[in-house]
Amino acid sequence: MDGITTSRSFRQRDQLRKDETDGNQETIFAANEKEDEKQLVNNGSLDVRGRIADKRRTGGWKASPFIIVNEAAERLAFYAIAVSMVSYLVLEMHQSLPVAATHVTDWIGAAFVLTLLGAFVADAYLGRFLTIMVFSCIYAVGMVLLTISASLDSLRPPPCVGRVNCVPASKNQTAFLYCSLALIALGTGGIKPCVSSFGADQFDETDEKEVYKKYSFFNWFFFAINIGALLGITVLVYVQVQKGYGWGFGIPTVAMFSSIAILAAGIPLYRYQKPMGSAFTRFIQVGVASVKNHLKGAEVHRETVLFEVETKESDISGARKLSKTEQYRFLDKAAVITNREADTTDRWNICTVTQVEECKSFIRVLPVWASTIALAISFAQLSTFFISQASIMDRNLGSNFLIPAGSIPVFASINALILVPIYEGWMVPILRRQTGHRRGITSLQRMGVGLFVSIFATISAAVVEKRRKDHYPVPFSMSVFWLLPQFFLMGSAEVFTYVGQLEFFYDEATDGTRSLSSAMFLSEIGIGAWLSTTIVSIIQKATGGEEKGWLRNKLNESRLDYFYWLLTAINVANFFVYLWVAWVYKGRDAVGSTVSDEAVVDDNNLTIEDSNKV
């Protein structure tokens, strides 16, 4: 009997141990499962296999370097062409200086305005990554055609000596060149609105640590742009001067193909966002539904119940729901249910609150967008008249080296390369301690600093050009280093404004409008270039044309300083308009607050808190 009892006790003890072990394993499994869930992103991003992206294996700084290097290679190609194209049109295609400058600014303008098309394709159909890859291939084809144009004599008019009796390019020669430039502009339009947003997609907005890293990404992304620009306007322009335009355009073509390969190399590490449909279509639907319901007598009060789907996610595929705001209340009528028996899936008759708020967010940033275009007008001069000034100045560096005129914008790029690390590593921590803001100053404030600095850039350009005409009338008698201040200041203005725009337009965008938001601020560069062309044309007609006006075919006979003073007046007026717009701006996250209400960071532990500080 005692043996039976003892045996039973052993079995019970073993069973208890087994149960305890199984319980511990279940607890450990549950804990591991919970930990695994914590490592998954919460912003809807997927990995290359279509699963919810794991933070440990995708995104962040594991994926971002591929995107940053890709941008550097692509910008190298673009800037190598942009700074050489005026001289190519004048020397090889035999166009006049004002006409060539106009064509280049129009081309740059088209490239950046086409970003709206690229954003539409990315958001509605392909997604950001595929859009970048497809338009990169179009870009590469354009580069190949441009290299062929510069390499084959039959695609250019015969050379002329001393710019006398030059034979203009034929229609076929011009058409071939413009076809290559059109493909490059189309490729740029598809790539640019997606690449910065695709990079920012690699950071989960719901993770405090990754949010902080995202803002560093924007700074280093801009740093990469200037690395590419630096190499494009120095090394490649030098190659073009020494070896000819065939080599000068051929090497950027290789760089463009390299950028595609670099981006493709990171495919397993990226986080991908699904396309969410056309934001433009949703905006139009909100407008149409608002008008329809207004005509039906719909009214919106605080107690009015507005339509929203009852699912966890919004009706916009892959997008999170948005809360109602009090701005632009007329648009809320699009979400008023006027007929209980009506089809609530017809978005041309009734929209969800999220769709209405998405439209409001887009409208909300338009004044900020419009009030920063003036900088793009001034910035357009970097690749046209600034280089034309340099071409008739003393560019000797020592006794044996002549700086190519197209390389002079290197001053602006070097300034950016110096200023970005200083700002990120030194100025941001100091400003953060003073303001309590995690970025030191808000994105709106950063843009304002850039616009203010641009005023002094054009003042410097006007003063130097006046001095050159009055005291150094003989060509090549004034040192090109007199242009350094205007390049330095314009580069500083770009550092502050461009990165501020990257932050602002990404933060204020909704889930379904990220690419469109990036395209919005990039289109400023294109519109600014077109406005620059328009201003040049008006000045020519108003002051006597190419023979007697401010801007003539020969720079020494022109009054370029008057043109720079006009740009200064535009910049001053625009700066005060921007101050008012920024002051009254209400951010997406809180009605009555500004976009500067992003967050406050404790400098010791980087804990993000809510704030209402301006």
mmCIF file of C-alpha atoms in Angstrom, residues 219-445:
data_model
loop_
_atom_site.group_PDB
_atom_site.id
_atom_site.type_symbol
_atom_site.label_atom_id
_atom_site.label_comp_id
_atom_site.label_asym_id
_atom_site.label_seq_id
_atom_site.Cartn_x
_atom_site.Cartn_y
_atom_site.Cartn_z
ATOM 1 C CA ASN A 219 18.843 66.546 -43.384
ATOM 2 C CA TRP A 220 21.088 63.783 -44.714
ATOM 3 C CA PHE A 221 18.869 63.398 -47.766
ATOM 4 C CA PHE A 222 19.475 67.071 -48.547
ATOM 5 C CA PHE A 223 23.175 66.491 -47.844
ATOM 6 C CA ALA A 224 23.145 63.745 -50.517
ATOM 7 C CA ILE A 225 21.514 66.115 -53.013
ATOM 8 C CA ASN A 226 24.385 68.527 -52.546
ATOM 9 C CA ILE A 227 27.026 65.782 -52.744
ATOM 10 C CA GLY A 228 25.596 64.874 -56.133
ATOM 11 C CA ALA A 229 25.406 68.513 -57.164
ATOM 12 C CA LEU A 230 28.986 69.116 -56.000
ATOM 13 C CA LEU A 231 30.368 66.266 -58.105
ATOM 14 C CA GLY A 232 28.151 67.179 -61.050
ATOM 15 C CA ILE A 233 29.205 70.814 -61.223
ATOM 16 C CA THR A 234 32.900 70.248 -60.525
ATOM 17 C CA VAL A 235 34.275 66.911 -61.699
ATOM 18 C CA LEU A 236 31.831 66.379 -64.560
ATOM 19 C CA VAL A 237 31.894 69.979 -65.775
ATOM 20 C CA TYR A 238 35.705 69.790 -65.775
ATOM 21 C CA VAL A 239 35.516 66.586 -67.817
ATOM 22 C CA GLN A 240 33.124 68.291 -70.214
ATOM 23 C CA VAL A 241 35.497 71.259 -70.674
ATOM 24 C CA GLN A 242 38.532 69.013 -71.193
ATOM 25 C CA LYS A 243 36.990 66.131 -73.159
ATOM 26 C CA GLY A 244 33.869 67.623 -74.723
ATOM 27 C CA TYR A 245 30.130 67.372 -74.201
ATOM 28 C CA GLY A 246 30.014 63.720 -75.271
ATOM 29 C CA TRP A 247 32.043 62.726 -72.208
ATOM 30 C CA GLY A 248 30.398 65.436 -70.107
ATOM 31 C CA PHE A 249 26.963 63.874 -70.707
ATOM 32 C CA GLY A 250 28.134 60.258 -71.025
ATOM 33 C CA ILE A 251 29.451 59.926 -67.481
ATOM 34 C CA PRO A 252 26.190 61.239 -65.926
ATOM 35 C CA THR A 253 24.395 58.624 -68.035
ATOM 36 C CA VAL A 254 26.469 55.929 -66.324
ATOM 37 C CA ALA A 255 25.674 57.558 -62.957
ATOM 38 C CA MET A 256 21.961 57.368 -63.732
ATOM 39 C CA PHE A 257 22.131 53.643 -64.488
ATOM 40 C CA SER A 258 24.143 53.217 -61.278
ATOM 41 C CA SER A 259 21.437 54.983 -59.262
ATOM 42 C CA ILE A 260 18.875 52.444 -60.500
ATOM 43 C CA ALA A 261 21.118 49.537 -59.483
ATOM 44 C CA ILE A 262 21.783 51.059 -56.048
ATOM 45 C CA LEU A 263 18.082 51.519 -55.326
ATOM 46 C CA ALA A 264 17.300 47.970 -56.480
ATOM 47 C CA ALA A 265 19.969 46.573 -54.140
ATOM 48 C CA GLY A 266 17.914 47.587 -51.101
ATOM 49 C CA ILE A 267 14.680 45.850 -52.169
ATOM 50 C CA PRO A 268 14.730 43.223 -49.353
ATOM 51 C CA LEU A 269 15.176 45.919 -46.695
ATOM 52 C CA TYR A 270 12.536 48.450 -47.701
ATOM 53 C CA ARG A 271 9.119 49.110 -46.201
ATOM 54 C CA TYR A 272 6.447 49.618 -48.836
ATOM 55 C CA GLN A 273 3.151 51.506 -48.786
ATOM 56 C CA LYS A 274 0.274 50.349 -50.975
ATOM 57 C CA PRO A 275 -1.156 52.861 -53.478
ATOM 58 C CA MET A 276 -4.282 54.427 -51.981
ATOM 59 C CA GLY A 277 -6.068 55.702 -55.066
ATOM 60 C CA SER A 278 -6.084 59.137 -56.668
ATOM 61 C CA ALA A 279 -6.151 61.974 -54.137
ATOM 62 C CA PHE A 280 -7.147 64.377 -56.925
ATOM 63 C CA THR A 281 -10.295 62.331 -57.594
ATOM 64 C CA ARG A 282 -11.160 62.310 -53.888
ATOM 65 C CA PHE A 283 -10.706 66.114 -53.702
ATOM 66 C CA ILE A 284 -13.077 66.611 -56.635
ATOM 67 C CA GLN A 285 -15.597 64.255 -55.029
ATOM 68 C CA VAL A 286 -15.546 66.339 -51.830
ATOM 69 C CA GLY A 287 -16.155 69.516 -53.820
ATOM 70 C CA VAL A 288 -18.984 68.008 -55.857
ATOM 71 C CA ALA A 289 -20.683 66.410 -52.826
ATOM 72 C CA SER A 290 -20.379 69.655 -50.835
ATOM 73 C CA VAL A 291 -22.099 71.664 -53.562
ATOM 74 C CA LYS A 292 -24.805 69.027 -54.090
ATOM 75 C CA ASN A 293 -25.657 68.839 -50.390
ATOM 76 C CA HIS A 294 -25.526 72.633 -50.052
ATOM 77 C CA LEU A 295 -28.099 72.945 -52.828
ATOM 78 C CA LYS A 296 -30.225 70.413 -50.954
ATOM 79 C CA GLY A 297 -30.194 72.709 -47.934
ATOM 80 C CA ALA A 298 -27.644 70.816 -45.798
ATOM 81 C CA GLU A 299 -26.319 72.739 -42.792
ATOM 82 C CA VAL A 300 -23.440 71.958 -40.452
ATOM 83 C CA HIS A 301 -23.582 72.720 -36.738
ATOM 84 C CA ARG A 302 -21.533 71.426 -33.826
ATOM 85 C CA GLU A 303 -24.147 68.765 -33.092
ATOM 86 C CA THR A 304 -24.495 67.681 -36.733
ATOM 87 C CA VAL A 305 -23.615 64.001 -37.182
ATOM 88 C CA LEU A 306 -21.324 63.485 -40.180
ATOM 89 C CA PHE A 307 -20.898 60.250 -42.100
ATOM 90 C CA GLU A 308 -17.959 57.930 -41.409
ATOM 91 C CA VAL A 309 -17.511 54.215 -42.045
ATOM 92 C CA GLU A 310 -17.714 51.989 -38.959
ATOM 93 C CA THR A 311 -14.605 49.941 -39.753
ATOM 94 C CA LYS A 312 -11.322 50.370 -37.894
ATOM 95 C CA GLU A 313 -9.556 51.675 -41.006
ATOM 96 C CA SER A 314 -10.875 54.503 -43.129
ATOM 97 C CA ASP A 315 -12.687 54.093 -46.441
ATOM 98 C CA ILE A 316 -9.430 55.096 -48.185
ATOM 99 C CA SER A 317 -7.485 51.866 -48.635
ATOM 100 C CA GLY A 318 -4.523 51.732 -46.253
ATOM 101 C CA ALA A 319 -5.179 55.139 -44.680
ATOM 102 C CA ARG A 320 -5.956 55.831 -41.034
ATOM 103 C CA LYS A 321 -9.092 57.727 -40.001
ATOM 104 C CA LEU A 322 -8.937 61.477 -39.436
ATOM 105 C CA SER A 323 -10.841 63.495 -36.864
ATOM 106 C CA LYS A 324 -13.130 66.369 -37.810
ATOM 107 C CA THR A 325 -11.706 69.906 -37.644
ATOM 108 C CA GLU A 326 -13.571 73.215 -37.580
ATOM 109 C CA GLN A 327 -11.820 74.837 -40.560
ATOM 110 C CA TYR A 328 -13.489 75.070 -43.985
ATOM 111 C CA ARG A 329 -16.861 73.971 -42.584
ATOM 112 C CA PHE A 330 -18.511 74.296 -45.994
ATOM 113 C CA LEU A 331 -16.652 71.141 -47.060
ATOM 114 C CA ASP A 332 -18.192 69.275 -44.104
ATOM 115 C CA LYS A 333 -21.462 69.353 -46.044
ATOM 116 C CA ALA A 334 -19.983 66.604 -48.227
ATOM 117 C CA ALA A 335 -20.367 64.257 -45.210
ATOM 118 C CA VAL A 336 -23.916 65.283 -44.251
ATOM 119 C CA ILE A 337 -26.473 62.517 -44.789
ATOM 120 C CA THR A 338 -29.373 64.184 -46.606
ATOM 121 C CA ASN A 339 -31.209 60.958 -47.463
ATOM 122 C CA ARG A 340 -31.198 58.018 -45.053
ATOM 123 C CA GLU A 341 -32.078 55.603 -47.858
ATOM 124 C CA ALA A 342 -29.376 56.842 -50.243
ATOM 125 C CA ASP A 343 -26.376 54.738 -51.281
ATOM 126 C CA THR A 344 -23.605 55.646 -48.824
ATOM 127 C CA THR A 345 -20.942 54.061 -51.045
ATOM 128 C CA ASP A 346 -21.355 56.676 -53.789
ATOM 129 C CA ARG A 347 -18.613 59.186 -52.983
ATOM 130 C CA TRP A 348 -19.934 61.682 -55.534
ATOM 131 C CA ASN A 349 -22.974 62.156 -53.275
ATOM 132 C CA ILE A 350 -21.613 61.593 -49.782
ATOM 133 C CA CYS A 351 -18.024 61.468 -48.485
ATOM 134 C CA THR A 352 -16.570 60.240 -45.231
ATOM 135 C CA VAL A 353 -15.167 62.600 -42.587
ATOM 136 C CA THR A 354 -11.686 61.247 -43.348
ATOM 137 C CA GLN A 355 -12.017 62.076 -47.049
ATOM 138 C CA VAL A 356 -13.216 65.588 -46.217
ATOM 139 C CA GLU A 357 -10.366 66.126 -43.750
ATOM 140 C CA GLU A 358 -7.845 64.881 -46.320
ATOM 141 C CA CYS A 359 -9.095 67.546 -48.714
ATOM 142 C CA LYS A 360 -8.931 70.177 -45.960
ATOM 143 C CA SER A 361 -5.322 69.236 -45.181
ATOM 144 C CA PHE A 362 -4.386 69.818 -48.818
ATOM 145 C CA ILE A 363 -6.145 73.189 -48.963
ATOM 146 C CA ARG A 364 -4.593 74.183 -45.635
ATOM 147 C CA VAL A 365 -1.002 74.065 -46.961
ATOM 148 C CA LEU A 366 -1.678 75.973 -50.201
ATOM 149 C CA PRO A 367 -0.967 79.456 -48.732
ATOM 150 C CA VAL A 368 2.373 78.240 -47.327
ATOM 151 C CA TRP A 369 3.180 76.683 -50.690
ATOM 152 C CA ALA A 370 2.334 79.863 -52.607
ATOM 153 C CA SER A 371 4.273 82.151 -50.250
ATOM 154 C CA THR A 372 7.573 80.272 -50.751
ATOM 155 C CA ILE A 373 7.629 80.318 -54.574
ATOM 156 C CA ALA A 374 9.601 83.592 -54.683
ATOM 157 C CA LEU A 375 12.731 81.814 -53.450
ATOM 158 C CA ALA A 376 12.510 79.466 -56.436
ATOM 159 C CA ILE A 377 12.542 82.486 -58.780
ATOM 160 C CA SER A 378 15.830 83.658 -57.267
ATOM 161 C CA PHE A 379 17.216 80.134 -57.115
ATOM 162 C CA ALA A 380 16.657 79.724 -60.868
ATOM 163 C CA GLN A 381 19.437 82.270 -61.454
ATOM 164 C CA LEU A 382 22.042 79.825 -60.083
ATOM 165 C CA SER A 383 22.061 77.869 -63.335
ATOM 166 C CA THR A 384 21.590 80.825 -65.698
ATOM 167 C CA PHE A 385 22.663 84.415 -65.020
ATOM 168 C CA PHE A 386 24.989 83.595 -62.105
ATOM 169 C CA ILE A 387 26.944 81.307 -64.442
ATOM 170 C CA SER A 388 26.819 83.915 -67.231
ATOM 171 C CA GLN A 389 28.452 86.403 -64.849
ATOM 172 C CA ALA A 390 31.166 83.895 -63.998
ATOM 173 C CA SER A 391 31.871 83.211 -67.679
ATOM 174 C CA ILE A 392 33.296 86.731 -68.220
ATOM 175 C CA MET A 393 35.219 86.993 -64.941
ATOM 176 C CA ASP A 394 38.731 85.937 -63.974
ATOM 177 C CA ARG A 395 38.415 82.268 -63.029
ATOM 178 C CA ASN A 396 42.111 81.485 -62.622
ATOM 179 C CA LEU A 397 42.952 79.462 -59.535
ATOM 180 C CA GLY A 398 46.702 79.811 -59.306
ATOM 181 C CA SER A 399 48.759 79.968 -62.497
ATOM 182 C CA ASN A 400 47.786 76.625 -64.056
ATOM 183 C CA PHE A 401 44.114 75.970 -63.367
ATOM 184 C CA LEU A 402 41.061 77.692 -64.875
ATOM 185 C CA ILE A 403 37.780 77.054 -63.034
ATOM 186 C CA PRO A 404 35.058 76.108 -65.565
ATOM 187 C CA ALA A 405 32.203 78.633 -65.485
ATOM 188 C CA GLY A 406 29.697 75.821 -64.985
ATOM 189 C CA SER A 407 31.495 74.777 -61.788
ATOM 190 C CA ILE A 408 31.037 78.091 -60.014
ATOM 191 C CA PRO A 409 27.775 76.975 -58.303
ATOM 192 C CA VAL A 410 30.037 74.683 -56.278
ATOM 193 C CA PHE A 411 30.187 77.553 -53.779
ATOM 194 C CA ALA A 412 26.497 77.012 -52.973
ATOM 195 C CA SER A 413 26.870 73.228 -52.719
ATOM 196 C CA ILE A 414 29.961 73.374 -50.503
ATOM 197 C CA ASN A 415 28.126 75.748 -48.206
ATOM 198 C CA ALA A 416 25.274 73.259 -47.899
ATOM 199 C CA LEU A 417 27.683 70.392 -47.197
ATOM 200 C CA ILE A 418 29.245 72.408 -44.394
ATOM 201 C CA LEU A 419 26.050 73.863 -42.974
ATOM 202 C CA VAL A 420 23.951 70.657 -42.770
ATOM 203 C CA PRO A 421 26.337 68.765 -40.406
ATOM 204 C CA ILE A 422 26.873 71.932 -38.328
ATOM 205 C CA TYR A 423 23.131 72.537 -38.078
ATOM 206 C CA GLU A 424 22.312 68.898 -37.311
ATOM 207 C CA GLY A 425 25.151 68.240 -34.866
ATOM 208 C CA TRP A 426 25.628 71.605 -33.169
ATOM 209 C CA MET A 427 22.809 74.063 -33.780
ATOM 210 C CA VAL A 428 19.854 71.696 -33.251
ATOM 211 C CA PRO A 429 20.915 70.627 -29.696
ATOM 212 C CA ILE A 430 21.515 74.271 -28.692
ATOM 213 C CA LEU A 431 18.210 75.458 -30.156
ATOM 214 C CA ARG A 432 16.402 72.474 -28.622
ATOM 215 C CA ARG A 433 17.546 73.484 -25.149
ATOM 216 C CA GLN A 434 16.358 77.042 -25.767
ATOM 217 C CA THR A 435 13.012 76.307 -27.442
ATOM 218 C CA GLY A 436 12.139 72.840 -26.161
ATOM 219 C CA HIS A 437 11.316 71.765 -29.717
ATOM 220 C CA ARG A 438 12.734 68.446 -30.887
ATOM 221 C CA ARG A 439 14.065 69.996 -34.137
ATOM 222 C CA GLY A 440 15.350 73.163 -32.478
ATOM 223 C CA ILE A 441 13.021 75.355 -34.509
ATOM 224 C CA THR A 442 9.813 74.470 -36.297
ATOM 225 C CA SER A 443 9.633 73.733 -40.006
ATOM 226 C CA LEU A 444 7.755 77.007 -40.605
ATOM 227 C CA GLN A 445 10.428 78.965 -38.749
#
